[in-house]
Amino acid sequence: GDNGETAAGIAVECGILPERYAVCTPSDSTETLIQRKLPLVMDGTVLRSASDEDVTALLPLIRVISRVTPADKSRLVRLAKSASHITGMTGDGINDAPALKAADVGFAMGSGTDIAIDSADIILSRGDLRLVTKAIDLSKMTVKNIKQNLFWAFFYNCVAIPLAAGVFSFAGITLNPMIGAACMSLSSLFVVTNALRLTRFDKKKEYYFGPILLQNKDKLFYEYYERELKSNQIIQKLLPKNDWSRQFL
């Protein structure tokens, strides 16, 4: 964000930043900030005055950085990668392009500028940040599906090919060529069917970011969640039934 207070306020409302946090100033030492163990809000001016070693040490605590330049964003990505972190960058503007290119994975909004889209690895179909979480989960499921298919195809061929070649014919174990051809088709059918399970991904999960208002008589309680919702039953797991009225903000 351009304004530090605005960025911090939005982060608190979205649950990215707790209500208790520390604001970095040029006079704060790295050791003091680390000892506080509080999430940090940093201004771009402070970031540019800090050394690479100090910024790298504070990376696990930094939650919000305001008034950053394209060079600042690229620097943060570079420092995170040098500290062996897997980096992801989401953006939609020209000033985001260098960081999108430098990150391990760049996410660009489909409604963003052409240079941001060209610099990113993944293009989100809508300007909705929740799609980043869905894209990551979908990629994990895809890799898991590929590993499953490779394992079963490898195992299947290791057993079926020697049988079809007559390796075990000395023991009276043979495989009719017609059955072998049918088994080969079944192997392909299994792999394709397993891969098609990915088409159900979007129907299984719904993501919600932001505050959930829990109201009981004259008391209001705000709790923040960044998690998966299944049939909007998240509150059922947390509170007794029929005791609370629910309203999503």
XYZ file of N, CA and C in Angstrom:
747
model
N 0.817 -1.189 0.000
C 0.000 0.000 0.000
C 0.860 1.252 0.000
N 0.323 2.376 -0.468
C 1.078 3.624 -0.486
C 1.174 4.230 0.902
N 0.167 4.014 1.742
C 0.160 4.550 3.087
C 0.304 3.414 4.076
N 1.254 3.556 5.014
C 1.529 2.475 5.949
C 0.355 2.151 6.844
N -0.328 3.177 7.376
C -1.461 2.947 8.266
C -2.614 2.277 7.525
N -2.839 2.710 6.286
C -3.908 2.093 5.494
C -3.597 0.631 5.210
N -2.348 0.356 4.816
C -1.961 -1.016 4.524
C -2.086 -1.898 5.758
N -1.656 -1.388 6.918
C -1.749 -2.158 8.158
C -3.205 -2.396 8.538
N -4.054 -1.364 8.361
C -5.472 -1.524 8.683
C -6.142 -2.585 7.827
N -5.823 -2.587 6.535
C -6.387 -3.590 5.633
C -5.893 -4.983 6.025
N -4.607 -5.071 6.378
C -4.046 -6.366 6.766
C -4.698 -6.905 8.027
N -5.014 -6.030 8.988
C -5.705 -6.468 10.206
C -7.105 -6.957 9.873
N -7.818 -6.207 9.031
C -9.177 -6.589 8.663
C -9.212 -7.916 7.916
N -8.167 -8.205 7.155
C -8.121 -9.444 6.380
C -7.547 -10.615 7.165
N -7.072 -10.360 8.374
C -6.517 -11.439 9.171
C -5.059 -11.741 8.885
N -4.419 -10.952 8.013
C -2.999 -11.150 7.721
C -2.147 -10.674 8.881
N -2.622 -9.651 9.569
C -1.872 -9.032 10.653
C -2.734 -9.027 11.911
N -2.209 -9.497 13.058
C -2.980 -9.423 14.295
C -3.079 -7.981 14.782
N -3.946 -7.750 15.760
C -4.136 -6.389 16.247
C -2.902 -5.879 17.000
N -2.081 -6.777 17.472
C -0.859 -6.392 18.177
C 0.327 -6.643 17.260
N 0.974 -5.564 16.828
C 2.119 -5.677 15.931
C 3.092 -4.537 16.201
N 4.246 -4.614 15.590
C 5.275 -3.588 15.779
C 5.526 -2.864 14.466
N 5.752 -1.563 14.565
C 6.071 -0.743 13.397
C 7.571 -0.446 13.409
N 8.257 -0.812 12.342
C 9.705 -0.599 12.263
C 10.031 0.876 12.051
N 11.026 1.343 12.751
C 11.535 2.701 12.570
C 13.040 2.614 12.321
N 13.629 3.654 11.734
C 15.075 3.608 11.466
C 15.926 3.413 12.716
N 15.403 3.802 13.878
C 16.184 3.688 15.110
C 16.137 2.294 15.733
N 15.232 1.431 15.273
C 15.113 0.089 15.845
C 16.257 -0.792 15.362
N 16.829 -1.549 16.287
C 17.868 -2.494 15.912
C 17.232 -3.835 15.547
N 17.918 -4.588 14.729
C 17.410 -5.895 14.312
C 17.239 -6.817 15.510
N 18.175 -6.787 16.446
C 18.113 -7.655 17.619
C 16.881 -7.344 18.460
N 16.562 -6.050 18.614
C 15.395 -5.661 19.405
C 14.109 -6.145 18.764
N 13.995 -5.987 17.456
C 12.788 -6.414 16.746
C 12.613 -7.932 16.820
N 13.707 -8.662 16.714
C 13.626 -10.121 16.788
C 13.220 -10.564 18.186
N 13.739 -9.882 19.218
C 13.399 -10.249 20.591
C 11.931 -9.991 20.905
N 11.326 -8.990 20.276
C 9.908 -8.704 20.517
C 9.005 -9.816 20.003
N 9.441 -10.478 18.917
C 8.686 -11.585 18.314
C 7.274 -11.160 17.902
N 7.160 -9.931 17.421
C 5.876 -9.419 16.945
C 5.903 -9.279 15.430
N 4.760 -9.481 14.764
C 4.699 -9.222 13.319
C 5.060 -7.767 13.034
N 5.753 -7.552 11.940
C 6.295 -6.229 11.653
C 5.584 -5.545 10.496
N 5.413 -4.234 10.638
C 4.959 -3.357 9.557
C 6.120 -2.428 9.243
N 6.531 -2.407 7.992
C 7.737 -1.674 7.610
C 7.435 -0.698 6.481
N 8.074 0.453 6.538
C 7.965 1.446 5.475
C 9.108 1.242 4.487
N 8.861 1.591 3.231
C 9.882 1.424 2.213
C 11.162 2.188 2.514
N 11.034 3.343 3.187
C 12.219 4.120 3.551
C 13.107 3.344 4.509
N 12.480 2.664 5.491
C 13.233 1.843 6.443
C 13.863 0.659 5.722
N 13.118 0.078 4.796
C 13.632 -1.069 4.049
C 14.881 -0.698 3.257
N 14.841 0.451 2.606
C 15.974 0.856 1.775
C 17.202 1.228 2.605
N 16.986 1.634 3.856
C 18.116 1.998 4.716
C 18.724 0.788 5.427
N 18.031 -0.347 5.401
C 18.506 -1.548 6.091
C 19.412 -2.361 5.172
N 20.352 -3.044 5.780
C 21.257 -3.888 5.005
C 20.566 -5.186 4.605
N 21.144 -5.881 3.641
C 20.574 -7.153 3.212
C 20.541 -8.161 4.353
N 21.577 -8.144 5.202
C 21.630 -9.087 6.331
C 20.497 -8.824 7.315
N 20.211 -7.557 7.601
C 19.138 -7.218 8.539
C 17.774 -7.597 7.968
N 17.554 -7.290 6.702
C 16.268 -7.618 6.083
C 16.054 -9.132 6.048
N 17.093 -9.879 5.727
C 16.983 -11.342 5.691
C 16.635 -11.897 7.072
N 17.234 -11.329 8.120
C 16.955 -11.789 9.484
C 15.521 -11.483 9.908
N 14.955 -10.402 9.369
C 13.601 -9.989 9.755
C 12.513 -10.580 8.861
N 12.892 -11.228 7.779
C 11.899 -11.740 6.833
C 10.809 -12.595 7.483
N 11.130 -13.494 8.434
C 10.050 -14.301 9.039
C 9.026 -13.483 9.805
N 9.385 -12.244 10.200
C 8.477 -11.416 10.997
C 7.730 -10.383 10.177
N 8.254 -10.022 8.998
C 7.648 -8.959 8.193
C 6.313 -9.426 7.612
N 5.270 -8.628 7.822
C 3.948 -8.937 7.284
C 3.466 -7.893 6.274
N 3.776 -6.624 6.514
C 3.296 -5.544 5.644
C 4.448 -4.593 5.366
N 4.628 -4.246 4.093
C 5.622 -3.235 3.708
C 4.922 -2.232 2.800
N 4.960 -0.986 3.168
C 4.290 0.060 2.392
C 5.304 0.935 1.684
N 4.816 1.647 0.668
C 5.634 2.600 -0.084
C 6.910 1.963 -0.628
N 6.746 0.869 -1.337
C 7.901 0.183 -1.908
C 7.976 0.460 -3.405
N 9.172 0.484 -3.913
C 9.410 0.679 -5.337
C 9.553 -0.679 -6.024
N 9.530 -0.727 -7.344
C 9.777 -1.998 -8.041
C 11.097 -2.636 -7.641
N 12.122 -1.812 -7.411
C 13.425 -2.350 -6.989
C 13.341 -2.965 -5.600
N 12.527 -2.354 -4.707
C 12.344 -2.911 -3.363
C 11.686 -4.285 -3.424
N 10.690 -4.420 -4.269
C 10.002 -5.698 -4.398
C 10.946 -6.781 -4.924
N 11.718 -6.428 -5.926
C 12.683 -7.392 -6.469
C 13.727 -7.761 -5.429
N 14.128 -6.778 -4.638
C 15.128 -7.052 -3.590
C 14.576 -8.027 -2.550
N 13.344 -7.832 -2.136
C 12.738 -8.740 -1.154
C 12.658 -10.162 -1.693
N 12.265 -10.293 -2.949
C 12.197 -11.624 -3.561
C 13.577 -12.254 -3.617
N 14.571 -11.458 -3.997
C 15.943 -11.983 -4.105
C 16.467 -12.432 -2.746
N 16.212 -11.631 -1.708
C 16.695 -11.975 -0.370
C 15.984 -13.218 0.167
N 14.690 -13.322 -0.124
C 13.946 -14.504 0.323
C 14.471 -15.761 -0.365
N 14.780 -15.648 -1.652
C 15.328 -16.804 -2.378
C 16.720 -17.160 -1.880
N 17.514 -16.147 -1.538
C 18.862 -16.416 -1.028
C 18.826 -17.080 0.339
N 17.707 -16.901 1.065
C 17.537 -17.543 2.369
C 16.841 -18.895 2.238
N 16.797 -19.417 1.006
C 16.231 -20.749 0.714
C 14.725 -20.808 0.899
N 14.051 -19.670 0.752
C 12.589 -19.664 0.784
C 12.050 -19.823 -0.637
N 10.943 -20.535 -0.770
C 10.239 -20.587 -2.054
C 9.374 -19.342 -2.142
N 9.559 -18.557 -3.178
C 8.904 -17.259 -3.269
C 7.775 -17.264 -4.291
N 6.731 -16.516 -3.958
C 5.617 -16.292 -4.874
C 5.253 -14.826 -4.851
N 4.961 -14.252 -5.986
C 4.633 -12.833 -6.099
C 3.334 -12.680 -6.876
N 2.437 -11.868 -6.349
C 1.166 -11.599 -7.025
C 1.092 -10.116 -7.354
N 0.762 -9.778 -8.581
C 0.674 -8.375 -8.961
C -0.115 -8.185 -10.242
N -0.394 -6.920 -10.545
C -1.165 -6.621 -11.749
C -0.659 -5.396 -12.500
N 0.388 -4.762 -11.983
C 0.834 -3.519 -12.600
C 2.236 -3.602 -13.183
N 2.610 -2.529 -13.862
C 3.945 -2.456 -14.452
C 5.016 -2.519 -13.367
N 4.746 -1.875 -12.216
C 5.748 -1.858 -11.137
C 5.914 -3.228 -10.484
N 5.013 -4.168 -10.745
C 5.132 -5.515 -10.177
C 5.916 -6.462 -11.085
N 6.129 -6.076 -12.326
C 6.724 -6.971 -13.316
C 8.111 -7.494 -12.914
N 9.035 -6.649 -12.420
C 10.358 -7.187 -12.058
C 10.286 -8.260 -10.978
N 9.443 -8.043 -9.961
C 9.319 -9.028 -8.881
C 8.610 -10.279 -9.366
N 7.635 -10.130 -10.252
C 6.949 -11.295 -10.823
C 7.931 -12.177 -11.578
N 8.841 -11.537 -12.285
C 9.837 -12.280 -13.059
C 10.873 -12.927 -12.151
N 11.227 -12.255 -11.052
C 12.278 -12.752 -10.173
C 11.802 -13.879 -9.259
N 10.517 -13.910 -8.940
C 9.994 -14.906 -8.000
C 10.008 -16.304 -8.602
N 10.004 -17.308 -7.726
C 9.924 -18.691 -8.202
C 8.633 -18.915 -8.976
N 7.543 -18.335 -8.466
C 6.256 -18.417 -9.151
C 5.622 -17.043 -9.139
N 5.264 -16.538 -10.302
C 4.606 -15.248 -10.403
C 3.148 -15.414 -10.774
N 2.255 -14.755 -10.021
C 0.820 -14.785 -10.283
C 0.390 -13.402 -10.761
N -0.184 -13.325 -11.940
C -0.660 -12.044 -12.464
C -2.171 -12.091 -12.615
N -2.808 -10.980 -12.304
C -4.251 -10.866 -12.496
C -4.561 -10.789 -13.985
N -5.594 -11.483 -14.396
C -5.982 -11.456 -15.796
C -6.382 -10.074 -16.267
N -6.801 -9.216 -15.318
C -7.187 -7.844 -15.649
C -6.013 -6.874 -15.555
N -4.788 -7.403 -15.310
C -3.628 -6.544 -15.133
C -3.033 -6.081 -16.447
N -1.895 -5.413 -16.342
C -1.228 -4.886 -17.532
C -0.563 -6.019 -18.322
N -0.300 -5.733 -19.579
C 0.298 -6.753 -20.454
C 1.675 -7.181 -19.971
N 2.464 -6.229 -19.480
C 3.822 -6.576 -19.059
C 3.795 -7.449 -17.805
N 2.819 -7.215 -16.918
C 2.686 -8.070 -15.732
C 2.285 -9.480 -16.140
N 1.366 -9.592 -17.078
C 0.919 -10.909 -17.553
C 2.063 -11.647 -18.232
N 2.854 -10.925 -19.031
C 3.988 -11.553 -19.722
C 5.068 -12.004 -18.748
N 5.202 -11.314 -17.611
C 6.258 -11.633 -16.653
C 5.879 -12.775 -15.713
N 4.595 -13.077 -15.600
C 4.126 -14.063 -14.625
C 4.150 -15.470 -15.196
N 4.124 -16.444 -14.280
C 4.057 -17.853 -14.668
C 2.610 -18.346 -14.733
N 1.756 -17.774 -13.885
C 0.354 -18.183 -13.805
C -0.517 -16.943 -13.953
N -1.526 -17.026 -14.798
C -2.461 -15.912 -15.006
C -3.787 -16.278 -14.341
N -4.212 -15.460 -13.397
C -5.486 -15.685 -12.721
C -6.610 -15.138 -13.583
N -7.676 -15.903 -13.685
C -8.754 -15.526 -14.603
C -9.524 -14.301 -14.137
N -9.536 -14.066 -12.820
C -10.263 -12.916 -12.277
C -9.358 -12.156 -11.310
N -9.752 -10.948 -10.976
C -9.000 -10.151 -10.020
C -9.359 -10.518 -8.595
N -9.195 -11.769 -8.245
C -9.591 -12.297 -6.940
C -8.382 -12.998 -6.323
N -7.885 -12.472 -5.201
C -6.691 -13.031 -4.582
C -6.912 -14.447 -4.052
N -8.172 -14.830 -3.815
C -8.434 -16.189 -3.346
C -8.044 -17.224 -4.395
N -7.961 -16.804 -5.639
C -7.563 -17.728 -6.708
C -6.097 -18.149 -6.568
N -5.292 -17.353 -5.864
C -3.903 -17.754 -5.630
C -3.869 -19.023 -4.789
N -4.675 -19.056 -3.727
C -4.744 -20.236 -2.873
C -5.263 -21.433 -3.650
N -6.270 -21.206 -4.475
C -6.808 -22.302 -5.286
C -5.772 -22.809 -6.280
N -5.010 -21.897 -6.868
C -3.987 -22.306 -7.840
C -2.909 -23.155 -7.176
N -2.510 -22.772 -5.969
C -1.489 -23.546 -5.247
C -2.028 -24.931 -4.893
N -3.255 -24.993 -4.383
C -3.842 -26.290 -4.030
C -4.023 -27.169 -5.256
N -4.444 -26.553 -6.368
C -4.634 -27.318 -7.598
C -3.301 -27.865 -8.101
N -2.238 -27.066 -7.993
C -0.920 -27.544 -8.438
C -0.443 -28.708 -7.579
N -0.699 -28.642 -6.268
C -0.314 -29.748 -5.379
C -1.079 -31.026 -5.739
N -2.374 -30.874 -6.009
C -3.169 -32.037 -6.384
C -2.716 -32.608 -7.722
N -2.315 -31.739 -8.646
C -1.856 -32.198 -9.962
C -0.573 -33.009 -9.839
N 0.381 -32.496 -9.046
C 1.640 -33.221 -8.844
C 1.377 -34.564 -8.161
N 0.481 -34.568 -7.174
C 0.126 -35.819 -6.486
C -0.494 -36.812 -7.462
N -1.349 -36.299 -8.357
C -2.002 -37.160 -9.351
C -0.982 -37.743 -10.327
N -0.026 -36.927 -10.745
C 1.023 -37.392 -11.661
C 1.840 -38.502 -11.005
N 2.196 -38.324 -9.738
C 2.972 -39.348 -9.030
C 2.186 -40.651 -8.906
N 0.885 -40.540 -8.648
C 0.048 -41.742 -8.569
C 0.031 -42.475 -9.902
N -0.157 -41.730 -10.980
C -0.206 -42.354 -12.308
C 1.131 -43.001 -12.672
N 2.230 -42.321 -12.371
C 3.548 -42.890 -12.674
C 3.800 -44.161 -11.866
N 3.419 -44.151 -10.597
C 3.641 -45.329 -9.759
C 2.871 -46.535 -10.273
N 1.559 -46.341 -10.527
C 0.746 -47.482 -10.942
C 1.119 -47.956 -12.343
N 1.470 -47.030 -13.238
C 1.885 -47.438 -14.583
C 3.199 -48.227 -14.524
N 4.128 -47.753 -13.695
C 5.409 -48.448 -13.553
C 5.210 -49.834 -12.928
N 4.428 -49.899 -11.866
C 4.174 -51.168 -11.189
C 3.441 -52.143 -12.116
N 2.453 -51.619 -12.822
C 1.648 -52.443 -13.728
C 2.522 -53.036 -14.832
N 3.370 -52.202 -15.440
C 4.221 -52.685 -16.533
C 5.304 -53.644 -16.035
N 5.818 -53.401 -14.833
C 6.837 -54.309 -14.284
C 6.287 -55.721 -14.082
N 4.988 -55.812 -13.797
C 4.374 -57.130 -13.596
C 3.886 -57.722 -14.908
N 3.202 -56.895 -15.725
C 2.523 -57.423 -16.916
C 3.485 -57.706 -18.074
N 4.496 -56.873 -18.297
C 5.397 -57.071 -19.439
C 6.174 -58.393 -19.330
N 6.764 -58.715 -18.163
C 7.433 -60.023 -18.074
C 6.485 -61.202 -18.309
N 5.250 -61.074 -17.833
C 4.279 -62.140 -18.077
C 3.986 -62.291 -19.561
N 3.774 -61.160 -20.232
C 3.464 -61.200 -21.662
C 4.659 -61.710 -22.480
N 5.876 -61.451 -22.002
C 7.072 -61.893 -22.728
C 7.405 -63.363 -22.461
N 6.695 -63.985 -21.538
C 6.922 -65.396 -21.246
C 8.103 -65.666 -20.342
N 8.500 -64.676 -19.534
C 9.639 -64.852 -18.642
C 9.394 -65.970 -17.634
N 8.134 -66.102 -17.222
C 7.806 -67.112 -16.214
C 7.179 -68.371 -16.815
N 7.402 -68.554 -18.107
C 6.812 -69.731 -18.765
C 7.383 -71.045 -18.224
N 8.614 -71.017 -17.703
C 9.219 -72.235 -17.145
C 8.421 -72.745 -15.946
N 7.683 -71.825 -15.296
C 6.863 -72.222 -14.159
C 5.411 -72.436 -14.561
N 5.151 -72.385 -15.851
C 3.788 -72.589 -16.333
C 2.907 -71.362 -16.226
N 3.522 -70.189 -15.975
C 2.756 -68.945 -15.868
C 2.901 -68.173 -17.170
N 1.834 -68.075 -17.925
C 1.843 -67.356 -19.207
C 0.650 -66.413 -19.278
N 0.701 -65.532 -20.256
C -0.372 -64.561 -20.439
C -0.806 -64.562 -21.889
N -2.073 -64.799 -22.118
C -2.615 -64.799 -23.470
C -2.444 -63.411 -24.086
N -1.957 -63.315 -25.336
C -1.750 -61.998 -25.969
C -3.011 -61.140 -25.994
N -4.176 -61.745 -26.166
C -5.423 -60.968 -26.183
C -5.700 -60.353 -24.814
N -5.417 -61.131 -23.754
C -5.593 -60.589 -22.400
C -4.577 -59.476 -22.147
N -3.349 -59.641 -22.681
C -2.331 -58.610 -22.530
C -2.744 -57.306 -23.196
N -3.352 -57.410 -24.396
C -3.819 -56.210 -25.093
C -4.937 -55.526 -24.314
N -5.839 -56.329 -23.735
C -6.936 -55.764 -22.938
C -6.390 -55.080 -21.682
N -5.390 -55.710 -21.051
C -4.790 -55.122 -19.850
C -4.102 -53.800 -20.169
N -3.482 -53.709 -21.351
C -2.830 -52.452 -21.740
C -3.851 -51.333 -21.882
N -4.997 -51.654 -22.441
C -6.061 -50.650 -22.580
C -6.604 -50.243 -21.212
N -6.728 -51.227 -20.313
C -7.213 -50.917 -18.968
C -6.234 -50.011 -18.227
N -4.938 -50.191 -18.483
C -3.937 -49.335 -17.855
C -4.118 -47.878 -18.279
N -4.312 -47.657 -19.574
C -4.531 -46.288 -20.070
C -5.827 -45.715 -19.520
N -6.873 -46.568 -19.440
C -8.160 -46.116 -18.919
C -8.030 -45.695 -17.459
N -7.269 -46.451 -16.694
C -7.072 -46.125 -15.277
C -6.366 -44.777 -15.122
N -5.315 -44.545 -15.902
C -4.549 -43.298 -15.800
C -5.425 -42.096 -16.166
N -6.185 -42.213 -17.240
C -7.040 -41.104 -17.679
C -8.139 -40.833 -16.650
N -8.744 -41.902 -16.114
C -9.817 -41.739 -15.125
C -9.288 -41.082 -13.861
N -8.114 -41.483 -13.437
C -7.519 -40.873 -12.245
C -7.224 -39.393 -12.474
N -6.752 -39.051 -13.670
C -6.464 -37.648 -13.982
C -7.737 -36.809 -14.044
N -8.838 -37.410 -14.474
C -10.098 -36.672 -14.588
C -10.667 -36.272 -13.233
N -10.162 -36.859 -12.169
C -10.625 -36.458 -10.846
C -10.304 -34.999 -10.548
N -9.312 -34.462 -11.237
C -8.938 -33.064 -11.019
C -10.031 -32.098 -11.467
N -10.925 -32.535 -12.343
C -11.999 -31.648 -12.800
C -12.996 -31.356 -11.686
N -12.978 -32.139 -10.616
C -13.887 -31.914 -9.496
C -13.291 -30.986 -8.454
N -12.074 -30.516 -8.673
C -11.365 -29.735 -7.657
C -12.143 -28.496 -7.230
N -12.603 -27.694 -8.181
C -13.243 -26.416 -7.873
C -14.559 -26.594 -7.138
N -15.199 -27.755 -7.265
C -16.478 -27.990 -6.629
C -16.330 -28.427 -5.175
N -15.126 -28.798 -4.773
C -14.936 -29.366 -3.449
C -14.637 -28.316 -2.380
N -14.099 -27.161 -2.775
C -13.649 -26.203 -1.782
C -14.150 -24.804 -2.096
N -14.386 -24.061 -1.031
C -14.718 -22.650 -1.160
C -13.863 -21.896 -0.153
N -13.225 -20.828 -0.584
C -12.296 -20.116 0.275
C -12.905 -18.779 0.684
N -12.664 -18.426 1.945
C -13.173 -17.160 2.464
C -12.044 -16.449 3.204
N -11.810 -15.193 2.889
C -10.801 -14.402 3.567
C -11.489 -13.207 4.198
N -11.257 -12.993 5.476
C -11.806 -11.815 6.104
C -12.486 -12.122 7.422
N -13.139 -11.117 8.012
C -13.724 -11.289 9.339
C -15.051 -12.026 9.290
N -15.292 -12.827 10.307
C -16.594 -13.463 10.500
C -17.190 -12.870 11.764
N -18.374 -12.304 11.647
C -19.020 -11.643 12.778
C -19.887 -12.670 13.507
N -19.599 -12.886 14.779
C -20.373 -13.795 15.606
C -21.166 -12.948 16.600
N -22.497 -13.039 16.573
C -23.336 -12.158 17.365
C -24.166 -12.973 18.351
N -24.119 -12.610 19.631
C -24.912 -13.258 20.664
C -25.488 -12.175 21.559
N -26.797 -11.896 21.385
C -27.487 -10.845 22.123
C -26.812 -9.498 21.856
N -26.198 -8.883 22.885
C -25.617 -7.564 22.686
C -24.097 -7.607 22.586
N -23.537 -8.791 22.410
C -22.083 -8.910 22.338
C -21.649 -9.231 20.917
N -20.606 -8.585 20.497
C -20.050 -8.839 19.181
C -18.633 -9.362 19.353
N -18.335 -10.413 18.629
C -17.001 -10.992 18.681
C -16.487 -11.106 17.253
N -15.308 -10.625 17.038
C -14.695 -10.702 15.722
C -13.539 -11.705 15.773
N -13.579 -12.640 14.880
C -12.476 -13.570 14.744
C -12.108 -13.633 13.271
N -10.864 -13.855 12.996
C -10.376 -13.808 11.639
C -9.896 -15.179 11.192
N -10.293 -15.522 9.991
C -9.944 -16.825 9.467
C -9.352 -16.678 8.067
N -8.422 -17.534 7.779
C -7.898 -17.662 6.428
C -7.816 -19.168 6.197
N -8.934 -19.764 5.879
C -9.018 -21.210 5.809
C -10.137 -21.630 4.877
N -10.273 -22.898 4.710
C -11.247 -23.465 3.785
C -12.611 -23.589 4.457
N -13.653 -23.279 3.714
C -15.021 -23.465 4.193
C -15.649 -24.637 3.448
N -16.310 -25.507 4.154
C -17.025 -26.617 3.537
C -18.512 -26.453 3.868
N -19.278 -26.116 2.851
C -20.716 -25.914 2.983
C -21.047 -24.871 4.052
N -20.143 -23.892 4.234
C -20.354 -22.812 5.196
C -20.645 -23.317 6.600
N -19.995 -24.400 7.008
C -20.237 -25.011 8.309
C -19.101 -24.736 9.289
N -18.261 -23.747 9.006
C -17.087 -23.521 9.848
C -17.472 -23.200 11.284
N -18.528 -22.437 11.485
C -18.900 -22.032 12.839
C -19.477 -23.206 13.620
N -20.082 -24.162 12.935
C -20.657 -25.317 13.605
C -19.596 -26.070 14.401
N -18.359 -26.047 13.928
C -17.289 -26.779 14.589
C -16.766 -26.019 15.809
N -17.044 -24.714 15.877
C -16.444 -23.892 16.922
C -17.401 -23.579 18.070
N -18.691 -23.549 17.792
C -19.648 -23.089 18.789
C -20.792 -24.081 18.949
N -21.451 -24.100 20.128
C -22.616 -24.975 20.323
C -23.733 -24.623 19.347
N -24.485 -25.625 18.953
C -25.580 -25.398 18.008
C -26.703 -24.594 18.673
N -27.365 -23.788 17.846
C -28.550 -23.025 18.257
C -28.245 -21.944 19.298
N -26.968 -21.649 19.541
C -26.628 -20.627 20.528
C -26.277 -19.294 19.894
N -25.899 -19.311 18.635
C -25.381 -18.111 18.005
C -26.083 -17.876 16.673
N -26.273 -16.597 16.361
C -26.697 -16.248 15.006
C -25.464 -15.884 14.231
N -25.493 -16.165 12.953
C -24.279 -16.016 12.146
C -24.505 -15.036 10.987
N -23.488 -14.252 10.737
C -23.563 -13.321 9.623
C -22.168 -13.173 9.048
N -22.037 -13.381 7.747
C -20.736 -13.217 7.091
C -20.647 -11.801 6.552
N -19.559 -11.125 6.885
C -19.354 -9.754 6.398
C -18.762 -9.767 5.023
